mmCIF file of C-alpha atoms and ligand atoms in Angstrom:
data_model
loop_
_atom_site.group_PDB
_atom_site.id
_atom_site.type_symbol
_atom_site.label_atom_id
_atom_site.label_comp_id
_atom_site.label_asym_id
_atom_site.label_seq_id
_atom_site.Cartn_x
_atom_site.Cartn_y
_atom_site.Cartn_z
ATOM 1 C CA MET A 1 -3.358 -3.398 23.775
ATOM 2 C CA GLY A 2 -4.627 -0.305 22.072
ATOM 3 C CA TYR A 3 -4.929 0.081 18.370
ATOM 4 C CA ALA A 4 -3.735 3.203 16.612
ATOM 5 C CA ILE A 5 -6.644 2.890 14.213
ATOM 6 C CA GLU A 6 -9.791 0.863 14.589
ATOM 7 C CA THR A 7 -12.692 0.988 12.175
ATOM 8 C CA ASN A 8 -16.135 -0.471 12.619
ATOM 9 C CA LYS A 9 -17.970 -1.178 9.365
ATOM 10 C CA ILE A 10 -16.821 2.104 7.925
ATOM 11 C CA SER A 11 -18.542 2.832 4.613
ATOM 12 C CA LYS A 12 -18.751 5.500 1.969
ATOM 13 C CA LYS A 13 -21.429 5.759 -0.662
ATOM 14 C CA TYR A 14 -21.442 8.207 -3.532
ATOM 15 C CA ASP A 15 -25.136 8.263 -4.390
ATOM 16 C CA SER A 16 -25.929 4.601 -4.964
ATOM 17 C CA PHE A 17 -22.297 3.584 -5.606
ATOM 18 C CA THR A 18 -20.486 2.083 -2.621
ATOM 19 C CA ALA A 19 -16.797 3.023 -2.727
ATOM 20 C CA VAL A 20 -15.977 1.641 0.739
ATOM 21 C CA ASP A 21 -18.151 -1.153 2.042
ATOM 22 C CA SER A 22 -18.251 -1.972 5.767
ATOM 23 C CA ILE A 23 -14.524 -2.157 6.347
ATOM 24 C CA ASP A 24 -13.180 -3.357 9.690
ATOM 25 C CA LEU A 25 -9.530 -2.563 10.291
ATOM 26 C CA LYS A 26 -7.394 -2.924 13.390
ATOM 27 C CA VAL A 27 -4.041 -1.261 13.068
ATOM 28 C CA PRO A 28 -1.675 -2.110 15.954
ATOM 29 C CA ARG A 29 0.312 0.744 17.455
ATOM 30 C CA ASN A 30 3.765 1.252 16.001
ATOM 31 C CA SER A 31 3.136 -0.981 13.045
ATOM 32 C CA ILE A 32 3.419 -0.304 9.350
ATOM 33 C CA TYR A 33 0.046 -1.246 7.959
ATOM 34 C CA GLY A 34 -0.643 -1.489 4.253
ATOM 35 C CA VAL A 35 -3.920 -1.147 2.415
ATOM 36 C CA LEU A 36 -3.226 -2.902 -0.864
ATOM 37 C CA GLY A 37 -5.559 -2.905 -3.821
ATOM 38 C CA PRO A 38 -5.980 -1.993 -7.484
ATOM 39 C CA ASN A 39 -6.939 1.458 -8.723
ATOM 40 C CA GLY A 40 -10.507 2.229 -7.791
ATOM 41 C CA ALA A 41 -10.538 -0.223 -4.864
ATOM 42 C CA GLY A 42 -11.438 2.522 -2.406
ATOM 43 C CA LYS A 43 -8.031 3.157 -0.815
ATOM 44 C CA THR A 44 -8.017 6.950 -1.069
ATOM 45 C CA THR A 45 -11.649 7.119 0.022
ATOM 46 C CA LEU A 46 -10.894 4.986 3.082
ATOM 47 C CA ILE A 47 -7.798 6.917 4.116
ATOM 48 C CA SER A 48 -9.572 10.258 3.496
ATOM 49 C CA MET A 49 -12.280 9.286 5.962
ATOM 50 C CA LEU A 50 -9.681 8.306 8.560
ATOM 51 C CA CYS A 51 -7.986 11.684 8.070
ATOM 52 C CA THR A 52 -11.354 13.452 8.513
ATOM 53 C CA ILE A 53 -11.231 14.858 4.972
ATOM 54 C CA LEU A 54 -14.354 12.890 3.981
ATOM 55 C CA ARG A 55 -17.314 11.951 6.134
ATOM 56 C CA PRO A 56 -18.337 8.305 6.217
ATOM 57 C CA THR A 57 -21.887 7.446 5.212
ATOM 58 C CA GLY A 58 -21.903 4.484 7.575
ATOM 59 C CA GLY A 59 -19.953 2.907 10.416
ATOM 60 C CA SER A 60 -17.332 4.600 12.548
ATOM 61 C CA ALA A 61 -13.624 4.779 13.281
ATOM 62 C CA MET A 62 -11.230 5.699 16.058
ATOM 63 C CA VAL A 63 -7.809 7.167 15.324
ATOM 64 C CA ASN A 64 -5.422 7.591 18.253
ATOM 65 C CA GLY A 65 -8.376 6.952 20.528
ATOM 66 C CA TYR A 66 -10.445 9.775 19.005
ATOM 67 C CA ASP A 67 -13.679 9.384 17.088
ATOM 68 C CA ILE A 68 -13.162 10.631 13.530
ATOM 69 C CA GLU A 69 -16.556 12.327 13.445
ATOM 70 C CA LYS A 70 -17.108 13.506 16.999
ATOM 71 C CA GLN A 71 -13.473 14.436 17.700
ATOM 72 C CA ALA A 72 -12.223 15.397 14.262
ATOM 73 C CA LYS A 73 -10.083 18.222 15.628
ATOM 74 C CA GLN A 74 -8.159 15.957 18.001
ATOM 75 C CA VAL A 75 -7.749 13.395 15.226
ATOM 76 C CA ARG A 76 -6.259 16.039 12.921
ATOM 77 C CA ALA A 77 -3.843 17.270 15.550
ATOM 78 C CA SER A 78 -2.525 13.760 16.120
ATOM 79 C CA ILE A 79 -1.965 12.654 12.529
ATOM 80 C CA GLY A 80 0.288 13.498 9.628
ATOM 81 C CA ILE A 81 -0.962 13.283 6.061
ATOM 82 C CA VAL A 82 0.959 12.774 2.854
ATOM 83 C CA PHE A 83 -1.422 12.541 -0.046
ATOM 84 C CA GLN A 84 -1.159 11.757 -3.731
ATOM 85 C CA SER A 85 -1.539 15.257 -5.069
ATOM 86 C CA ARG A 86 1.866 16.854 -5.242
ATOM 87 C CA ALA A 87 1.552 20.188 -3.516
ATOM 88 C CA LEU A 88 5.025 21.672 -3.346
ATOM 89 C CA ASP A 89 5.868 25.133 -4.501
ATOM 90 C CA ASP A 90 8.897 25.354 -6.799
ATOM 91 C CA ILE A 91 9.750 28.862 -5.722
ATOM 92 C CA LEU A 92 10.023 28.056 -2.041
ATOM 93 C CA THR A 93 12.936 26.293 -0.368
ATOM 94 C CA GLY A 94 12.556 23.083 1.573
ATOM 95 C CA ARG A 95 12.961 24.927 4.848
ATOM 96 C CA GLU A 96 10.290 27.469 3.893
ATOM 97 C CA HIS A 97 7.836 24.676 3.192
ATOM 98 C CA LEU A 98 8.436 23.179 6.590
ATOM 99 C CA GLU A 99 8.217 26.585 8.291
ATOM 100 C CA MET A 100 4.853 27.247 6.717
ATOM 101 C CA HIS A 101 3.559 23.907 7.814
ATOM 102 C CA ALA A 102 4.878 24.285 11.345
ATOM 103 C CA ALA A 103 3.042 27.587 11.631
ATOM 104 C CA LEU A 104 -0.089 26.085 10.137
ATOM 105 C CA TYR A 105 -0.037 23.237 12.635
ATOM 106 C CA GLY A 106 0.587 25.555 15.553
ATOM 107 C CA VAL A 107 4.071 24.362 16.469
ATOM 108 C CA PRO A 108 5.107 26.956 19.113
ATOM 109 C CA LYS A 109 7.499 29.594 17.754
ATOM 110 C CA ASP A 110 10.227 28.990 20.309
ATOM 111 C CA ILE A 111 10.661 25.332 19.343
ATOM 112 C CA ARG A 112 9.993 25.733 15.616
ATOM 113 C CA GLN A 113 13.636 26.107 14.624
ATOM 114 C CA GLU A 114 14.673 23.054 16.553
ATOM 115 C CA ARG A 115 11.798 21.079 15.083
ATOM 116 C CA LEU A 116 12.717 22.104 11.544
ATOM 117 C CA ASP A 117 16.302 20.989 12.001
ATOM 118 C CA GLU A 118 15.180 17.714 13.494
ATOM 119 C CA VAL A 119 12.854 16.967 10.587
ATOM 120 C CA LEU A 120 15.369 18.085 7.967
ATOM 121 C CA ASP A 121 17.855 15.726 9.516
ATOM 122 C CA LEU A 122 15.326 12.911 9.605
ATOM 123 C CA ILE A 123 14.533 13.221 5.908
ATOM 124 C CA ALA A 124 18.195 13.836 5.066
ATOM 125 C CA LEU A 125 17.574 17.197 3.447
ATOM 126 C CA GLY A 126 19.724 19.302 5.760
ATOM 127 C CA LYS A 127 22.155 20.234 3.013
ATOM 128 C CA LYS A 128 19.450 21.091 0.489
ATOM 129 C CA ALA A 129 17.198 22.885 2.972
ATOM 130 C CA ASP A 130 17.861 26.374 1.645
ATOM 131 C CA GLU A 131 17.643 25.569 -2.018
ATOM 132 C CA TYR A 132 14.545 25.976 -4.133
ATOM 133 C CA VAL A 133 12.343 22.931 -4.430
ATOM 134 C CA LYS A 134 12.586 23.101 -8.223
ATOM 135 C CA THR A 135 16.194 21.854 -7.872
ATOM 136 C CA TYR A 136 15.079 18.740 -5.947
ATOM 137 C CA SER A 137 14.908 15.236 -7.384
ATOM 138 C CA GLY A 138 11.667 13.231 -7.231
ATOM 139 C CA GLY A 139 12.878 11.382 -4.147
ATOM 140 C CA MET A 140 13.857 14.599 -2.344
ATOM 141 C CA LYS A 141 10.439 16.098 -3.038
ATOM 142 C CA ARG A 142 8.764 13.017 -1.673
ATOM 143 C CA ARG A 143 10.933 13.139 1.441
ATOM 144 C CA LEU A 144 10.077 16.812 1.910
ATOM 145 C CA GLU A 145 6.381 15.976 1.685
ATOM 146 C CA ILE A 146 6.827 13.247 4.269
ATOM 147 C CA GLY A 147 8.825 15.644 6.453
ATOM 148 C CA ARG A 148 6.045 18.177 6.194
ATOM 149 C CA GLY A 149 3.615 15.575 7.481
ATOM 150 C CA LEU A 150 5.871 14.993 10.498
ATOM 151 C CA ILE A 151 6.522 18.536 11.658
ATOM 152 C CA HIS A 152 3.931 18.497 14.440
ATOM 153 C CA HIS A 153 5.043 15.087 15.790
ATOM 154 C CA PRO A 154 2.043 13.034 14.777
ATOM 155 C CA LYS A 155 1.551 9.595 16.263
ATOM 156 C CA VAL A 156 0.061 8.236 13.076
ATOM 157 C CA LEU A 157 1.263 9.009 9.595
ATOM 158 C CA PHE A 158 -1.049 8.441 6.622
ATOM 159 C CA LEU A 159 0.650 7.939 3.279
ATOM 160 C CA ASP A 160 -1.482 7.613 0.163
ATOM 161 C CA GLU A 161 0.573 5.747 -2.453
ATOM 162 C CA PRO A 162 3.878 7.112 -1.149
ATOM 163 C CA THR A 163 6.032 5.891 -4.012
ATOM 164 C CA LEU A 164 3.628 6.332 -6.906
ATOM 165 C CA GLY A 165 5.525 7.309 -10.021
ATOM 166 C CA LEU A 166 8.982 7.061 -8.465
ATOM 167 C CA ASP A 167 11.729 5.000 -10.052
ATOM 168 C CA PRO A 168 12.645 1.715 -8.331
ATOM 169 C CA GLN A 169 15.787 3.075 -6.674
ATOM 170 C CA THR A 170 14.058 6.137 -5.230
ATOM 171 C CA ARG A 171 11.207 3.918 -4.159
ATOM 172 C CA GLU A 172 13.564 1.792 -2.102
ATOM 173 C CA SER A 173 15.110 4.821 -0.441
ATOM 174 C CA ILE A 174 11.629 6.072 0.510
ATOM 175 C CA TRP A 175 10.921 2.631 1.989
ATOM 176 C CA ASP A 176 14.051 3.012 4.102
ATOM 177 C CA TYR A 177 12.831 6.362 5.454
ATOM 178 C CA ILE A 178 9.394 5.025 6.248
ATOM 179 C CA TYR A 179 10.910 2.017 7.964
ATOM 180 C CA ASP A 180 13.263 4.209 9.989
ATOM 181 C CA LEU A 181 10.410 6.489 11.080
ATOM 182 C CA ASN A 182 8.445 3.542 12.266
ATOM 183 C CA GLN A 183 11.318 1.773 14.012
ATOM 184 C CA ASN A 184 13.106 4.681 15.629
ATOM 185 C CA HIS A 185 10.420 7.278 16.159
ATOM 186 C CA ASP A 186 7.440 5.256 17.326
ATOM 187 C CA ILE A 187 5.193 6.342 14.502
ATOM 188 C CA THR A 188 2.378 4.150 13.278
ATOM 189 C CA VAL A 189 2.242 4.241 9.498
ATOM 190 C CA LEU A 190 -0.841 3.491 7.456
ATOM 191 C CA LEU A 191 -0.071 3.482 3.779
ATOM 192 C CA THR A 192 -2.023 2.618 0.677
ATOM 193 C CA THR A 193 -0.418 1.087 -2.340
ATOM 194 C CA HIS A 194 -1.084 -0.921 -5.439
ATOM 195 C CA TYR A 195 2.517 -2.152 -5.509
ATOM 196 C CA MET A 196 2.635 -5.698 -4.203
ATOM 197 C CA GLU A 197 6.321 -5.417 -3.545
ATOM 198 C CA GLU A 198 5.857 -2.328 -1.404
ATOM 199 C CA ALA A 199 3.284 -4.031 0.776
ATOM 200 C CA ASP A 200 5.388 -7.160 0.966
ATOM 201 C CA LYS A 201 8.711 -5.539 1.868
ATOM 202 C CA LEU A 202 7.528 -2.775 4.154
ATOM 203 C CA CYS A 203 4.342 -3.761 5.933
ATOM 204 C CA ASP A 204 3.889 -5.740 9.125
ATOM 205 C CA GLU A 205 0.309 -6.347 8.145
ATOM 206 C CA VAL A 206 -1.623 -5.891 4.933
ATOM 207 C CA ALA A 207 -5.318 -5.529 4.234
ATOM 208 C CA ILE A 208 -6.043 -6.420 0.636
ATOM 209 C CA ILE A 209 -9.047 -4.545 -0.677
ATOM 210 C CA ASN A 210 -11.033 -4.792 -3.868
ATOM 211 C CA GLN A 211 -14.189 -2.934 -4.882
ATOM 212 C CA GLY A 212 -14.574 -1.437 -1.443
ATOM 213 C CA HIS A 213 -14.296 -4.757 0.415
ATOM 214 C CA ILE A 214 -11.531 -6.247 2.510
ATOM 215 C CA ILE A 215 -10.583 -9.549 0.970
ATOM 216 C CA THR A 216 -8.204 -10.584 3.688
ATOM 217 C CA SER A 217 -5.802 -9.076 6.222
ATOM 218 C CA GLU A 218 -2.698 -10.690 7.635
ATOM 219 C CA SER A 219 1.055 -10.348 7.657
ATOM 220 C CA PRO A 220 2.487 -10.730 4.148
ATOM 221 C CA LYS A 221 4.349 -13.797 5.329
ATOM 222 C CA ASN A 222 1.209 -15.555 6.501
ATOM 223 C CA LEU A 223 -0.755 -14.530 3.433
ATOM 224 C CA LYS A 224 1.839 -16.166 1.245
ATOM 225 C CA ARG A 225 2.239 -19.160 3.489
ATOM 226 C CA ASP A 226 -1.493 -19.804 3.382
ATOM 227 C CA LEU A 227 -1.269 -20.206 -0.367
ATOM 228 C CA LYS A 228 1.057 -23.175 0.163
ATOM 229 C CA ALA A 229 1.646 -23.107 -3.521
ATOM 230 C CA ASP A 230 3.917 -22.151 -6.332
ATOM 231 C CA THR A 231 2.449 -20.889 -9.546
ATOM 232 C CA LEU A 232 3.229 -22.308 -12.942
ATOM 233 C CA THR A 233 2.269 -19.903 -15.677
ATOM 234 C CA ILE A 234 1.863 -21.589 -19.024
ATOM 235 C CA THR A 235 1.359 -20.200 -22.492
ATOM 236 C CA VAL A 236 -0.299 -22.681 -24.779
ATOM 237 C CA ASP A 237 -2.631 -22.734 -27.803
ATOM 238 C CA SER A 238 -6.278 -23.323 -26.815
ATOM 239 C CA PRO A 239 -5.738 -22.439 -23.153
ATOM 240 C CA GLU A 240 -9.463 -22.908 -22.367
ATOM 241 C CA GLU A 241 -9.310 -26.571 -23.363
ATOM 242 C CA PHE A 242 -5.923 -27.132 -21.806
ATOM 243 C CA VAL A 243 -6.974 -25.787 -18.427
ATOM 244 C CA GLU A 244 -9.821 -28.331 -18.287
ATOM 245 C CA LYS A 245 -7.521 -31.221 -19.240
ATOM 246 C CA VAL A 246 -4.709 -30.329 -16.885
ATOM 247 C CA LYS A 247 -7.094 -30.146 -13.925
ATOM 248 C CA THR A 248 -7.311 -33.941 -14.022
ATOM 249 C CA LEU A 249 -3.693 -34.275 -12.917
ATOM 250 C CA GLY A 250 -3.703 -35.251 -9.254
ATOM 251 C CA PHE A 251 -0.994 -32.871 -8.097
ATOM 252 C CA ILE A 252 -2.646 -29.707 -9.440
ATOM 253 C CA LYS A 253 -4.310 -27.890 -6.573
ATOM 254 C CA GLU A 254 -5.968 -25.272 -8.755
ATOM 255 C CA ALA A 255 -5.994 -24.438 -12.438
ATOM 256 C CA PHE A 256 -7.419 -21.274 -13.961
ATOM 257 C CA LEU A 257 -6.994 -18.723 -16.715
ATOM 258 C CA VAL A 258 -5.688 -15.200 -16.259
ATOM 259 C CA ASP A 259 -5.393 -12.981 -19.330
ATOM 260 C CA GLY A 260 -5.219 -16.000 -21.639
ATOM 261 C CA GLU A 261 -2.467 -17.713 -19.668
ATOM 262 C CA VAL A 262 -2.939 -20.895 -17.711
ATOM 263 C CA LYS A 263 -2.069 -20.662 -14.018
ATOM 264 C CA LEU A 264 -1.472 -23.846 -12.080
ATOM 265 C CA MET A 265 -1.119 -23.841 -8.316
ATOM 266 C CA VAL A 266 1.148 -26.656 -7.214
ATOM 267 C CA GLU A 267 3.425 -27.515 -4.347
ATOM 268 C CA MET A 268 7.129 -27.855 -5.098
ATOM 269 C CA GLY A 269 6.688 -26.485 -8.593
ATOM 270 C CA GLU A 270 10.255 -27.119 -9.745
ATOM 271 C CA ASN A 271 9.797 -30.878 -9.408
ATOM 272 C CA LEU A 272 6.615 -30.913 -11.431
ATOM 273 C CA ILE A 273 7.597 -28.986 -14.553
ATOM 274 C CA PRO A 274 8.684 -32.092 -16.507
ATOM 275 C CA ALA A 275 5.431 -33.884 -15.683
ATOM 276 C CA VAL A 276 3.321 -30.927 -16.806
ATOM 277 C CA VAL A 277 5.290 -30.477 -20.014
ATOM 278 C CA GLY A 278 5.072 -34.208 -20.758
ATOM 279 C CA PHE A 279 1.353 -34.324 -20.100
ATOM 280 C CA ALA A 280 0.718 -31.293 -22.297
ATOM 281 C CA SER A 281 2.531 -32.686 -25.299
ATOM 282 C CA GLU A 282 0.869 -36.103 -24.901
ATOM 283 C CA GLN A 283 -2.506 -34.371 -24.960
ATOM 284 C CA GLY A 284 -1.601 -32.338 -28.034
ATOM 285 C CA PHE A 285 -0.986 -28.956 -26.376
ATOM 286 C CA PRO A 286 2.610 -27.996 -27.086
ATOM 287 C CA ILE A 287 3.739 -25.583 -24.410
ATOM 288 C CA ARG A 288 5.108 -22.279 -25.701
ATOM 289 C CA SER A 289 6.418 -21.091 -22.367
ATOM 290 C CA ILE A 290 6.342 -22.173 -18.763
ATOM 291 C CA GLU A 291 7.391 -20.100 -15.800
ATOM 292 C CA LEU A 292 7.665 -20.917 -12.123
ATOM 293 C CA GLU A 293 7.003 -18.370 -9.410
ATOM 294 C CA HIS A 294 6.959 -18.697 -5.673
ATOM 295 C CA PRO A 295 3.928 -17.097 -4.081
ATOM 296 C CA ASN A 296 3.723 -13.321 -3.820
ATOM 297 C CA LEU A 297 0.933 -10.999 -2.792
ATOM 298 C CA GLU A 298 -0.283 -10.775 -6.392
ATOM 299 C CA ASP A 299 -1.091 -14.487 -6.175
ATOM 300 C CA VAL A 300 -3.027 -13.916 -3.004
ATOM 301 C CA PHE A 301 -5.052 -11.286 -4.845
ATOM 302 C CA ILE A 302 -5.554 -13.528 -7.864
ATOM 303 C CA LYS A 303 -6.678 -16.373 -5.666
ATOM 304 C CA PHE A 304 -9.420 -14.252 -4.141
ATOM 305 C CA THR A 305 -10.513 -12.256 -7.166
ATOM 306 C CA GLY A 306 -9.394 -14.108 -10.295
ATOM 307 C CA SER A 307 -7.684 -10.977 -11.640
ATOM 308 C CA LYS A 308 -4.418 -9.140 -11.294
ATOM 309 C CA ILE A 309 -3.984 -6.020 -9.190
ATOM 310 C CA SER A 310 -1.915 -4.325 -11.836
ATOM 311 C CA SER A 311 -4.240 -4.826 -14.800
ATOM 312 C CA GLU A 312 -7.358 -3.915 -12.902
ATOM 313 C CA GLY A 313 -7.265 -0.154 -12.832
ATOM 314 C CA LYS A 314 -8.741 2.258 -15.281
HETATM 315 N N1 LIG B 401 -16.276 12.070 -5.429
HETATM 316 C C1 LIG B 401 -16.608 10.897 -5.986
HETATM 317 N N2 LIG B 401 -17.821 10.712 -6.553
HETATM 318 C C2 LIG B 401 -18.162 9.525 -7.090
HETATM 319 N N3 LIG B 401 -17.359 8.434 -7.115
HETATM 320 C C3 LIG B 401 -16.150 8.557 -6.572
HETATM 321 C C4 LIG B 401 -15.700 9.789 -5.981
HETATM 322 N N4 LIG B 401 -14.442 9.595 -5.501
HETATM 323 C C5 LIG B 401 -14.118 8.328 -5.810
HETATM 324 N N5 LIG B 401 -15.131 7.702 -6.437
HETATM 325 C C6 LIG B 401 -15.147 6.282 -6.895
HETATM 326 O O1 LIG B 401 -14.933 5.469 -5.777
HETATM 327 C C7 LIG B 401 -14.122 4.366 -6.107
HETATM 328 C C8 LIG B 401 -12.921 4.319 -5.186
HETATM 329 O O2 LIG B 401 -12.070 5.411 -5.485
HETATM 330 P P1 LIG B 401 -10.707 5.647 -4.710
HETATM 331 O O3 LIG B 401 -10.970 5.611 -3.258
HETATM 332 O O4 LIG B 401 -10.081 6.871 -5.265
HETATM 333 O O5 LIG B 401 -9.876 4.353 -5.130
HETATM 334 P P2 LIG B 401 -8.300 4.062 -5.038
HETATM 335 O O6 LIG B 401 -7.684 5.140 -4.215
HETATM 336 O O7 LIG B 401 -8.208 2.707 -4.441
HETATM 337 O O8 LIG B 401 -7.812 4.079 -6.443
HETATM 338 C C9 LIG B 401 -13.749 4.526 -7.571
HETATM 339 O O9 LIG B 401 -14.629 3.724 -8.330
HETATM 340 C C10 LIG B 401 -13.996 5.985 -7.832
HETATM 341 O O10 LIG B 401 -14.357 6.196 -9.173
HETATM 342 MG MG1 LIG B 402 -6.118 6.392 -4.626
#
């Protein structure tokens, strides 16, 4: 089985700073693959190398069977790119944007019209196609940008933080479009995100990265299953002392501090709350709040790094 994207120890150094450190990725064809990590993890650097925008300083990668360095032109012709920087022109219509891009990507003139209509339909902008982009909502603009990346029928679509800054409802509608593209149009999607929920809901497989390294890669389901644990988050006075005490309880798999709160990894958390609360008050640590969560990808990240994805970035 071929991979749509395969990297071999791909690396990028800026002077002595390593932004991407020997990353090995295997992205199955027709999958939605997520690169999840906090700000500064190296996501944009990684995806930029795969799109041939940046040259690696080490390692190699194949995209659609082409070498990103030796066959950059073929790589570019076979991919679509939707990047973070918003680059739409308010005084053009949606259709004009797509026309420009079709010309730029060498879509033959005689099929351009047909292609435009097809893409407009796909991103559900048919009705708004001839209106100026300045009248579009955030979600419409995002869809237009995605449409623009699709005009030349790429096999792989790269999306750098596709729902950054969108409200939750618009975010979900963008997820629906990405999912539809993948399911019904045989497009492999590689997206980066720092939203756990996005990776969890949308991606068949996720590579979690931090400081240029892959921490782990798996399906979200397996990542969570491997934790085999619920998290109890406890607010208490003297958390440093409490975390040491509570570790002695036999049913606690792991106990650690995150941002001054005590996190306990346990199985069947709901059954254990009374025991934890009882123990704490016996030991002289009245609990101010206790919260139970089933595992999510944030917990996977915390387990490997000891910090949260969301609070990491600067
Ligand atoms: N042109 C550059 N020169 C030096 N350092 C850079 C440059 N571009 C990015 N970096 C650094 O590389 C790291 C990874 O950046 P980036 O790939 O943008 O992360 P992400 O997209 O995950 O937020 C960051 O620490 C960033 O400051
Ligand atoms: Mg980025």
